[in-house]
Every structure is written in C-alpha cells, then in structure tokens.
PDB file of C-alpha atoms in Angstrom:
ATOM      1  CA  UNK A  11     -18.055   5.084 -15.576  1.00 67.00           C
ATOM      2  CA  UNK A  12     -19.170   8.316 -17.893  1.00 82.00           C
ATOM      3  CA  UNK A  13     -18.419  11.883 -16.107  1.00 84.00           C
ATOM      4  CA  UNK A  14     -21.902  14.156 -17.262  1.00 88.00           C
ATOM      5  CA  UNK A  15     -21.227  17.883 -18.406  1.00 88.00           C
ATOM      6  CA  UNK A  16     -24.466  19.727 -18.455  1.00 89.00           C
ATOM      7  CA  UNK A  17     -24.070  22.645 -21.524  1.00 90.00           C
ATOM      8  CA  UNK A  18     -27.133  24.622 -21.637  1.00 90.00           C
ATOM      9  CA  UNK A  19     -28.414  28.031 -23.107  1.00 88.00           C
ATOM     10  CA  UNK A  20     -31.013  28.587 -20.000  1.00 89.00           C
ATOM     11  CA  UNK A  21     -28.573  28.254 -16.619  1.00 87.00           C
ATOM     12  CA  UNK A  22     -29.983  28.980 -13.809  1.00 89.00           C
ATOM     13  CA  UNK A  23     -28.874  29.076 -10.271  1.00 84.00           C
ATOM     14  CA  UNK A  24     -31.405  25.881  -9.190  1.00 88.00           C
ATOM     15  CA  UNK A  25     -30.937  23.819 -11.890  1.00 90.00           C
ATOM     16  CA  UNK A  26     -27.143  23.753 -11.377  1.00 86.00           C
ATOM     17  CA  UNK A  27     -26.947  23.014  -7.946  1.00 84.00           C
ATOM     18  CA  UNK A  28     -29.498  20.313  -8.552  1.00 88.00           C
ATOM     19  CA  UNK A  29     -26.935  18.895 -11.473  1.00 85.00           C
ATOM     20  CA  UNK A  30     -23.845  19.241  -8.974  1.00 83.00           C
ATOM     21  CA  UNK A  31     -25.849  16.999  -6.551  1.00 80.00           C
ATOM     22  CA  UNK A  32     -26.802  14.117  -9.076  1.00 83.00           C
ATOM     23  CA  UNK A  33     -23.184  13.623  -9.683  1.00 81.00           C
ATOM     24  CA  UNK A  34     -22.662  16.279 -12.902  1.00 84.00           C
ATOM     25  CA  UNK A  35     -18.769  16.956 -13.386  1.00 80.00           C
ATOM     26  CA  UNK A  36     -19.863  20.373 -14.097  1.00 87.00           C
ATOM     27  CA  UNK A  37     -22.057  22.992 -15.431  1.00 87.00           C
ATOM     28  CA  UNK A  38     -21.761  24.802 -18.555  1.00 88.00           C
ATOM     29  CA  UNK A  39     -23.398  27.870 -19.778  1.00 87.00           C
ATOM     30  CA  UNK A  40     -23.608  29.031 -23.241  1.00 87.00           C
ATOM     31  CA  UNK A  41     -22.543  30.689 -25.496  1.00 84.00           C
ATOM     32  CA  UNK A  42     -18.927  30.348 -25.939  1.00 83.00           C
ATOM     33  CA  UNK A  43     -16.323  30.165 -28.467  1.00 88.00           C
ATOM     34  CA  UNK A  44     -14.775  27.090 -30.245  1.00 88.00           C
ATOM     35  CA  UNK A  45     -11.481  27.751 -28.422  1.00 89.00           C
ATOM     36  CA  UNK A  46     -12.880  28.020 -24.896  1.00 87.00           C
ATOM     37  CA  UNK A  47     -15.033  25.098 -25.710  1.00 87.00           C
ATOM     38  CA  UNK A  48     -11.574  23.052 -26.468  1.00 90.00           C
ATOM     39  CA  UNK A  49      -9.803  24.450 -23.787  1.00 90.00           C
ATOM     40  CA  UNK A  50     -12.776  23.849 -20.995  1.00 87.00           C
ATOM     41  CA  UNK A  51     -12.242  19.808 -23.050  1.00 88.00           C
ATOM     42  CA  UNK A  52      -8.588  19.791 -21.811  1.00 90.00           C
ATOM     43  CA  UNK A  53      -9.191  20.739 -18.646  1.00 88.00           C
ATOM     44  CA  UNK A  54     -12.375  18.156 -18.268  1.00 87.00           C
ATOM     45  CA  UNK A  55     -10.046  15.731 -19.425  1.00 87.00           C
ATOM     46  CA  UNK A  56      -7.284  16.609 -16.944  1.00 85.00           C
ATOM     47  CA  UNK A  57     -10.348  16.223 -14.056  1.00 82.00           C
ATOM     48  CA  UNK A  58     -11.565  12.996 -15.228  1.00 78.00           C
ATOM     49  CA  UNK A  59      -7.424  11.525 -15.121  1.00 73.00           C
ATOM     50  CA  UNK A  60      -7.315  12.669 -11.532  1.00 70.00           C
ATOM     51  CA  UNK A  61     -10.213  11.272 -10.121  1.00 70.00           C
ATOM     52  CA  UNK A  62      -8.862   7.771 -11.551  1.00 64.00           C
ATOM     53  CA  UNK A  63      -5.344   7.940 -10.522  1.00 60.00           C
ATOM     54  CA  UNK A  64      -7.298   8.917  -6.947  1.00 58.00           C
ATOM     55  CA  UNK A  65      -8.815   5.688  -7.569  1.00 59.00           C
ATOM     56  CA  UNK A  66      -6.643   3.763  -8.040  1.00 57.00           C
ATOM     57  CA  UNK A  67      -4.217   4.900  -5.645  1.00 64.00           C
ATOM     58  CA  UNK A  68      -3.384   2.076  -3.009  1.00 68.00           C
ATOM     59  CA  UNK A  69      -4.813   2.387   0.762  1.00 74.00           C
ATOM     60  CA  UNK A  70      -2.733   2.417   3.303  1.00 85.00           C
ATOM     61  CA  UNK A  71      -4.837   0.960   6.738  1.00 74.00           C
ATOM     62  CA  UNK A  72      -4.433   1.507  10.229  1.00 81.00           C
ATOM     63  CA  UNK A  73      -5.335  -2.079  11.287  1.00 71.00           C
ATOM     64  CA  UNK A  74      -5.287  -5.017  13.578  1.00 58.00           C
ATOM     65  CA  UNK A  75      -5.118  -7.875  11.077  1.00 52.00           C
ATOM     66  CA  UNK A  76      -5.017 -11.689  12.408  1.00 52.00           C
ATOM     67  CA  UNK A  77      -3.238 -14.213  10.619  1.00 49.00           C
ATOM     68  CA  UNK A  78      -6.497 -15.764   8.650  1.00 49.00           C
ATOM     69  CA  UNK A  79      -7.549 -12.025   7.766  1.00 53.00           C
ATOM     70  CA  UNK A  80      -5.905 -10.688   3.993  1.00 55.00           C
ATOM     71  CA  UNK A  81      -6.133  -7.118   2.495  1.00 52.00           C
ATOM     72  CA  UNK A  82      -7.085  -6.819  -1.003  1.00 53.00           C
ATOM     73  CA  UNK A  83      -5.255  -5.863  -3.930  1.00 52.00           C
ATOM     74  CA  UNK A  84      -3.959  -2.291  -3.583  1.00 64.00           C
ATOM     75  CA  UNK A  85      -4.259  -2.075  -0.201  1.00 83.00           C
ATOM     76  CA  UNK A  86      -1.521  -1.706   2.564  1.00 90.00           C
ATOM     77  CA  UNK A  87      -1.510  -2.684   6.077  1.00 90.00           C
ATOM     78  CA  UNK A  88       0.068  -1.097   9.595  1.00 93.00           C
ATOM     79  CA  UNK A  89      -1.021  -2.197  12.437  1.00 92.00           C
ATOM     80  CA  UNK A  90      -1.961   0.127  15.687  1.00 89.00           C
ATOM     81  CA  UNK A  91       0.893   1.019  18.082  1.00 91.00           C
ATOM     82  CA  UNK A  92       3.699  -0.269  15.621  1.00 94.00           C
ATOM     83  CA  UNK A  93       6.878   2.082  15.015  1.00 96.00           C
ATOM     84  CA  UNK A  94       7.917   2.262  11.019  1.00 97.00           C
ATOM     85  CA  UNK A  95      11.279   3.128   9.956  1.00 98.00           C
ATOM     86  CA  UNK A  96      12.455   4.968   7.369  1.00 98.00           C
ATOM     87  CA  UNK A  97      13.995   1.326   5.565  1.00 98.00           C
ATOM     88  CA  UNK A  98      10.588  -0.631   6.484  1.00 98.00           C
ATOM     89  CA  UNK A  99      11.071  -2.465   9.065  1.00 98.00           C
ATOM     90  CA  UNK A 100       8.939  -2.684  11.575  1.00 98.00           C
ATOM     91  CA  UNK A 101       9.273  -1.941  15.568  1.00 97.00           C
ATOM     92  CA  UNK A 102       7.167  -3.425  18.700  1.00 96.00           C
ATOM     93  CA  UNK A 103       7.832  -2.472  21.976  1.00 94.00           C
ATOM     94  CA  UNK A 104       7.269  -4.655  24.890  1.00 91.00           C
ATOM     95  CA  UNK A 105       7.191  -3.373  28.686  1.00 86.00           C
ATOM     96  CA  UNK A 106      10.525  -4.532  29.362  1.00 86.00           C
ATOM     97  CA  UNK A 107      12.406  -2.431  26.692  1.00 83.00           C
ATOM     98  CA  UNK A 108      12.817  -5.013  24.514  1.00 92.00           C
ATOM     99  CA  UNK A 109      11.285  -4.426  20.666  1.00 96.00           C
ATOM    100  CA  UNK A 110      10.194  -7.208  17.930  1.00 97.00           C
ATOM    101  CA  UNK A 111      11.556  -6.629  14.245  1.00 98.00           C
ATOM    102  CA  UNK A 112      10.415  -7.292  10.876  1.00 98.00           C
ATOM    103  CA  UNK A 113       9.811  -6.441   7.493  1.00 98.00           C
ATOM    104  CA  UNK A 114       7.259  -4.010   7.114  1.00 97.00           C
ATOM    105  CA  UNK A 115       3.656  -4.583   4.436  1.00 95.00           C
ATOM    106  CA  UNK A 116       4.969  -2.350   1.874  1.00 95.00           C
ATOM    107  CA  UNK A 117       8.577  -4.363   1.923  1.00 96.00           C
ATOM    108  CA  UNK A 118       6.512  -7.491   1.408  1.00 95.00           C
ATOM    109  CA  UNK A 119       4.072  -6.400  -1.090  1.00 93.00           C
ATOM    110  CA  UNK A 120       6.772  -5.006  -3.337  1.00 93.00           C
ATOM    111  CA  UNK A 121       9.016  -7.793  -2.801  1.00 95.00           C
ATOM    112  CA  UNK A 122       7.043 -10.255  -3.234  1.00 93.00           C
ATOM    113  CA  UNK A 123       7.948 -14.159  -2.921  1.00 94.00           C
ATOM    114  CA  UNK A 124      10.770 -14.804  -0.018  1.00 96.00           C
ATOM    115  CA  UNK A 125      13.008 -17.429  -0.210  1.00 96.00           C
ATOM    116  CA  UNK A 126      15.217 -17.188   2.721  1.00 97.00           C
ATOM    117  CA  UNK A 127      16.196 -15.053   5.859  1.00 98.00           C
ATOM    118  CA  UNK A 128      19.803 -14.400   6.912  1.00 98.00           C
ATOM    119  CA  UNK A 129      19.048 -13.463  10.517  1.00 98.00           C
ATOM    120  CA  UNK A 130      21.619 -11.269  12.776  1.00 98.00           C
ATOM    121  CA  UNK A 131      23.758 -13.840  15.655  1.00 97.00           C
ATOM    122  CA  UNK A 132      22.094 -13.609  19.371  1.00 97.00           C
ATOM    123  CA  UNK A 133      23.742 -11.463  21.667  1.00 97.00           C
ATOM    124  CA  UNK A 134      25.288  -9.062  18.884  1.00 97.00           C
ATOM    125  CA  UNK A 135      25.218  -5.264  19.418  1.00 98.00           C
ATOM    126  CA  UNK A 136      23.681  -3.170  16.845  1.00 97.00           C
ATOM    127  CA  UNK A 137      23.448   0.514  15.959  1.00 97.00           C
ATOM    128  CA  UNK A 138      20.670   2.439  14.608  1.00 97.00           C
ATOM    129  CA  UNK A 139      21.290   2.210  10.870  1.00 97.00           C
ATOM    130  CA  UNK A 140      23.684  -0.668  10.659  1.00 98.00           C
ATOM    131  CA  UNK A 141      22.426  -3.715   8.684  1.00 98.00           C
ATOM    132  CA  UNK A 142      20.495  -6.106  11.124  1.00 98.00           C
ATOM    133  CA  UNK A 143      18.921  -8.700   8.630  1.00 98.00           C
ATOM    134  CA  UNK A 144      19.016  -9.999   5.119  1.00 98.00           C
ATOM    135  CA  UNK A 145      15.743 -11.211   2.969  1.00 97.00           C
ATOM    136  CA  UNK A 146      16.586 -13.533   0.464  1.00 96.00           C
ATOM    137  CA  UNK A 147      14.613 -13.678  -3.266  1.00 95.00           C
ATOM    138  CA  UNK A 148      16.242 -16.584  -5.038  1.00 93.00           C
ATOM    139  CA  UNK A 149      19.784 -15.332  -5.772  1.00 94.00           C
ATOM    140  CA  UNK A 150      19.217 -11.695  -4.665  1.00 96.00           C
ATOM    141  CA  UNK A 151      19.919 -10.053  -1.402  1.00 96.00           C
ATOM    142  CA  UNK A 152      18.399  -7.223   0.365  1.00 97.00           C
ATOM    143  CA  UNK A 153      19.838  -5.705   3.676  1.00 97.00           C
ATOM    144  CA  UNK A 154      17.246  -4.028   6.388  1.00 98.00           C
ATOM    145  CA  UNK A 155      19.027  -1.633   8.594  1.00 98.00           C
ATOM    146  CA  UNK A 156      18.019  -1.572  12.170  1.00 98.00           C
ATOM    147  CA  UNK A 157      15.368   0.580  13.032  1.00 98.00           C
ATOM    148  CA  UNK A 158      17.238   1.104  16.956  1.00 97.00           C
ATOM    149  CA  UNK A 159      19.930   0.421  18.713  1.00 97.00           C
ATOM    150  CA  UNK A 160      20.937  -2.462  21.390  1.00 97.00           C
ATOM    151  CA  UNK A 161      21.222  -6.064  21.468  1.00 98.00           C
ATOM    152  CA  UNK A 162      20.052  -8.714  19.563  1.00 98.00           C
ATOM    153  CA  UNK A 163      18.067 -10.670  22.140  1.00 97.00           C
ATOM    154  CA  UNK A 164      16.284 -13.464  20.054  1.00 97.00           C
ATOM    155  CA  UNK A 165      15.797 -14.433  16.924  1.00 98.00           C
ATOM    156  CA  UNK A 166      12.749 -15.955  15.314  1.00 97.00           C
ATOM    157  CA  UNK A 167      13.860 -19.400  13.623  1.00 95.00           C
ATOM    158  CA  UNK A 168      10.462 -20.678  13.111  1.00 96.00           C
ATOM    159  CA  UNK A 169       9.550 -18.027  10.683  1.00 97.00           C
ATOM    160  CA  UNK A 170      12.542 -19.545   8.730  1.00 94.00           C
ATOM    161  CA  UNK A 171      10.821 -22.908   9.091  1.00 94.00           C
ATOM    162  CA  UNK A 172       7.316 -20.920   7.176  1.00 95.00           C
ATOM    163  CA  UNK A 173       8.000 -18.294   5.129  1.00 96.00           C
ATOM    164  CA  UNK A 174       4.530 -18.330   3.692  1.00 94.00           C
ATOM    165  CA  UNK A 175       3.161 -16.707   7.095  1.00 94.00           C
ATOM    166  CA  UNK A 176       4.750 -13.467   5.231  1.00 94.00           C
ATOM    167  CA  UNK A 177       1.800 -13.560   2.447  1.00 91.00           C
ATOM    168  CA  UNK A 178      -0.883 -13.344   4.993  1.00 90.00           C
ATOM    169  CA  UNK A 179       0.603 -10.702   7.674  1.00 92.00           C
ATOM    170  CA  UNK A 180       4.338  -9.627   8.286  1.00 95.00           C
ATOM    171  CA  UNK A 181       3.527  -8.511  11.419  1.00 94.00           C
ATOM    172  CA  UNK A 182       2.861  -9.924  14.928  1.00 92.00           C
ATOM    173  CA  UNK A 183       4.026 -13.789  15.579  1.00 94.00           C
ATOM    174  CA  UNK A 184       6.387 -13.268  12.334  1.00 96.00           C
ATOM    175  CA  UNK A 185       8.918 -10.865  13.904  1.00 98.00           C
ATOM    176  CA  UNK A 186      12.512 -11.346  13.020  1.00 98.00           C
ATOM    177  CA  UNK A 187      14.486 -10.718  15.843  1.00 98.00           C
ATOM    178  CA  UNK A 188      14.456  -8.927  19.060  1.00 98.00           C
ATOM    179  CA  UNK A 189      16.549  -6.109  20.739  1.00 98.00           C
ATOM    180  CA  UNK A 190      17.029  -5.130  23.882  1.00 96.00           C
ATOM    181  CA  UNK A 191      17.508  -0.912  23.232  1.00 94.00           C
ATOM    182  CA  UNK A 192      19.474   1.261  24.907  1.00 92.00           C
ATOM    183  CA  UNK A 193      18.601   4.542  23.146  1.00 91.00           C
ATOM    184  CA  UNK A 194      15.084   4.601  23.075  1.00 90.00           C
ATOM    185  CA  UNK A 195      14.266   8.271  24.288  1.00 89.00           C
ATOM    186  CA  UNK A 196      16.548   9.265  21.470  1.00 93.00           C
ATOM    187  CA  UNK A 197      15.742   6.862  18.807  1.00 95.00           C
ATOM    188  CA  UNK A 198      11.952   6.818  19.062  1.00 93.00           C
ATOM    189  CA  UNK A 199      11.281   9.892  18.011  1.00 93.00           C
ATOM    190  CA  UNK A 200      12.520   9.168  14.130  1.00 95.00           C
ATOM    191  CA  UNK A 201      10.643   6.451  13.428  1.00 96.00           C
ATOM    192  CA  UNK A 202       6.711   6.884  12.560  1.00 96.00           C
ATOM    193  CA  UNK A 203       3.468   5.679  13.603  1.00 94.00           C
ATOM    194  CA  UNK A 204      -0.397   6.264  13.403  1.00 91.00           C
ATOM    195  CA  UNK A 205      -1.031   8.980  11.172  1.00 90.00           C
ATOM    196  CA  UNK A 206       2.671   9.564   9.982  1.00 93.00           C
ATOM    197  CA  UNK A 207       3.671   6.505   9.359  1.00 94.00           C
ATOM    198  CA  UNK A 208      -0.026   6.696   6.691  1.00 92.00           C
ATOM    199  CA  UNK A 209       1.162   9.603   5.532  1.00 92.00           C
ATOM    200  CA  UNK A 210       5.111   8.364   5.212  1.00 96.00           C
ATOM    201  CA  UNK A 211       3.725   5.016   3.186  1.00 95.00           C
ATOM    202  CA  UNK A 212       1.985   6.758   0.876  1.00 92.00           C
ATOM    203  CA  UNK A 213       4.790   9.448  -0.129  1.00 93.00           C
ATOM    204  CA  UNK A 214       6.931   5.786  -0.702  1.00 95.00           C
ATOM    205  CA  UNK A 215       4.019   4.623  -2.867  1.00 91.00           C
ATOM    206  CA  UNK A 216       3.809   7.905  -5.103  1.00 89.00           C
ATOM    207  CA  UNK A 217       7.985   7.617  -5.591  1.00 93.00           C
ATOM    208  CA  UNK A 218       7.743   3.725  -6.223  1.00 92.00           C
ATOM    209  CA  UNK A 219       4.778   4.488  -9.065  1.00 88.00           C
ATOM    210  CA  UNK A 220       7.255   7.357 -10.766  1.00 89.00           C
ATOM    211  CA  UNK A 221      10.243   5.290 -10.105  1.00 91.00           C
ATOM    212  CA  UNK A 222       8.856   2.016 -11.943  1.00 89.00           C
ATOM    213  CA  UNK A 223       7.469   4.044 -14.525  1.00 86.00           C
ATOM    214  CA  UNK A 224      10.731   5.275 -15.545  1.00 87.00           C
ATOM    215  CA  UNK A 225      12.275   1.750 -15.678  1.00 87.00           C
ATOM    216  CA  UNK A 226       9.269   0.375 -17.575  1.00 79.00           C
ATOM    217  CA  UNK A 227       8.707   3.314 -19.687  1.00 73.00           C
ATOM    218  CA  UNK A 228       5.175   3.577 -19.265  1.00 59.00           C
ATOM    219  CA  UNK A 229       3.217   7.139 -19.604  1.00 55.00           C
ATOM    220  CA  UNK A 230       3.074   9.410 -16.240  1.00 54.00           C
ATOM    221  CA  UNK A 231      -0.054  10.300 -17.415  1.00 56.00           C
ATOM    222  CA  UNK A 232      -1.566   7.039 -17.503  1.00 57.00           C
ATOM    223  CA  UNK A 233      -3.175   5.331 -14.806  1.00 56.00           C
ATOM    224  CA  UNK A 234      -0.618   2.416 -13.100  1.00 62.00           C
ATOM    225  CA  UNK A 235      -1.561  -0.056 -11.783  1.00 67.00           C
ATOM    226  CA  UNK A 236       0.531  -1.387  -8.490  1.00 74.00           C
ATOM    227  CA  UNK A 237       1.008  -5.293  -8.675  1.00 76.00           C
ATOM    228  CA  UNK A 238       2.192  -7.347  -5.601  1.00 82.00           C
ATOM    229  CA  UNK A 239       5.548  -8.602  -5.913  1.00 87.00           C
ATOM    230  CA  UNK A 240       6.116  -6.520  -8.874  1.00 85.00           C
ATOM    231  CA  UNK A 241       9.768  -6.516  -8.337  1.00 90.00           C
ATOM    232  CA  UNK A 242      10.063  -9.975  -8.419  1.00 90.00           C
ATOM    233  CA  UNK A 243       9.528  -9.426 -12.663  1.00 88.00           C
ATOM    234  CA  UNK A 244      12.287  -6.593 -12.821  1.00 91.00           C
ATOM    235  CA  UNK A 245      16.089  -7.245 -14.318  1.00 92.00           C
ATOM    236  CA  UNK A 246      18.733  -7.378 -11.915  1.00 93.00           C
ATOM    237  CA  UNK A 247      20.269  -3.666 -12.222  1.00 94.00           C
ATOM    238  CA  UNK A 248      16.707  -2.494 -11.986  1.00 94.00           C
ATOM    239  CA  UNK A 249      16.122  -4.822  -8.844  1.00 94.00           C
ATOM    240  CA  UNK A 250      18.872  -3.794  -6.820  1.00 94.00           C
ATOM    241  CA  UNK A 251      18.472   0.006  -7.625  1.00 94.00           C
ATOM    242  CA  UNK A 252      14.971  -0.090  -6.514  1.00 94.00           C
ATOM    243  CA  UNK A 253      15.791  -2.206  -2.990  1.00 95.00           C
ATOM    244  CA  UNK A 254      17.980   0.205  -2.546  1.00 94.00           C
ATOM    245  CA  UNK A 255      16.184   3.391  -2.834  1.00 95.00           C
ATOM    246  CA  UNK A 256      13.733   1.775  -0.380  1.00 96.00           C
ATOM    247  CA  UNK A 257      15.194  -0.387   1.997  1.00 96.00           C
ATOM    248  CA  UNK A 258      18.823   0.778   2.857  1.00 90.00           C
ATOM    249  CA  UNK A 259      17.948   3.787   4.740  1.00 88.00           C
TER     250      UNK A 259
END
C-alpha cells in the first residue's frame, strides 16, 4: 500500500482533479522551499497514520448472527433490538416484561477464555446497578452489574454445562439469567441500542486501545492492533484494573 503525491511544475486545474480521482493523496505544485517541502512531509506523514489507524479500527455490526455464523478478527457484534448497558451486559425484552441477560461481544472478545459462571439465586430481587453475575477466568473474578431492576426469574444452567457457545455468539440461547422488571419506563431509557449502542462500543474501543497502551507501553502513534482475549495475557493488577474500568459500571 504506497500513498502517490503528484509534485509538478505545470498544475493545472484538469490534471489534478484527474490525479484526486485515480487515488493521488494529493497534488503538489511547484516551486517551493526546502522548509515547506519538509513541513508538507510531516503533515503527509500524519495523513498516511490516520488512514491506517482508520483501518484498522475494529467494526462494530448491527447484526443477527446464528450460532454457526462467526465475525472476523476486529470485528464486534450487537444484535438488532438488544438493550446495552453501560457494564456490557446485554438486555432482551420479551412481551411479558420479563428480559434475558448476558455478557455482551465486547465483554467476551476482551475477556477472552471463560472458565466458570457464578449465576445470581432464583427468585432474588435486584437493583439497577447491584452485582447480578460473576464470570470466572481461571482464578479471577469479574462482577456484571444488572442492567435493570426486578427479579431474578430463571437462570440459564445449561450455558454452565457449554461455555464454548460464548466463542461463537454471547447472545440469544446463551442468556444468563432472567428478570422480571419493575422499572422499565424508568430504566430503559439509560441503556443503548441501534445506533448508540455503535456509537457507545466504539468510544469503549478507543479508551481500551489508550488504556492497554499505557500498561504495555507501546507508542500512541503506532498502529495497535486489538487481539481477542487480550486480557487473558495481562498481570493480575493490570487485569483487575482494566475489568474494572469496563465492567463495574
């Protein structure tokens, strides 16, 4: 991939609009001195680093994925009609006022490999906020806060029973548990979906990049690549700082 600067003495009006359209980075007319020429450099330079970091920036997908179907590698799933909370979990309503909840794609991606669930008891009441489940990685624990208030209704053992469902989708059949609410009208209206929940995901991906930056001391300027499960590599202070900036709120 080679970004084309045209620098000519005879510029003319056609010509550059012709090199704009076959892909030229931009146009240069002469003459110029040596320090605009290094300072039109730095800013080509500053161009080309954008347009990769744009590049490489995850996708975040509206989408109705079944179980058999996998995103790629930098790419981030929610489906249609699905509530996301500010601690990523995931909300789905059914008609009866009842709502199914799980661990959201981003949790899952960034998490990586899931060794156990601790799931809330039946019947308990909950409060928007409060911890309602615990994901297990080996000897580390994260808490999910409940994305609404009500009653724990059901639990979803079986997922326990497969935790490897979680690699293809954590949506749909592997819900958590579900609540009964009692403050939906109120509660609703601060979680996201369709277009803000996009927009919300990839605000958390910028602050994840900076924040894992920092701990691995790599170059803001560089390009960064986001790995799946990337977590699972940190050291425990590291770990637990970074859950917690995501998950508990």
């Amino acid at each position: 991939d080679i970004d084309v600067i045209i620098i000519t003495g005879y510029a003319t009006v056609e010509t550059a609009v012709d090199c704009m359209k076959l892909g030229a980075m931009d146009y240069v007319q002469k003459p110029f001195t040596e320090d605009e020429l290094l300072e039109f450099t730095k800013k080509s330079l500053i161009k080309r680093q954008d347009k990769i970091q744009k590049q490489l920036k995850p996708r975040v997908h509206i989408a109705h994925l079944t179980e058999k179907e996998k995103l790629g590698a930098g790419e981030f799933s929610i489906p249609g009609g699905v509530f996301i909370s500010d601690g990523h979990c995931w909300l789905s309503l059914s008609q009866d006022g009842s709502g199914r909840v799980g661990i959201d794609d981003f949790a899952k991606k960034l998490i990586g490999k899931i060794t156990g669930i601790d799931f809330p008891n039946l019947g308990m009441n909950i409060s928007k906020g409060q911890p309602l489940f615990s994901i297990k990685q080996g000897n580390r624990t994260i808490q999910f806060l409940s994305p609404i208030s009500g009653q724990v209704k059901s639990i979803n053992h079986e997922l326990a029973e497969d935790l490897e469902a979680l690699d293809f989708t954590p949506y749909e059949k592997n819900w958590i548990c579900s609540i009964d609410a009692d403050k939906l009208d109120s509660e609703l209206t601060q979680l996201k979906i369709g277009k803000n929940a996009v927009n919300y995901y990839q605000d958390e991906i910028d602050n994840y990049i900076k924040l894992i930056k920092e701990i691995v001391k790599k170059d803001s300027s560089e390009p960064f690549e986001l790995q799946w499960g990337q977590l699972e590599k940190l050291e425990e202070k590291d770990w637990y700082m970074i859950t917690g900036e995501f998950f508990k709120k």
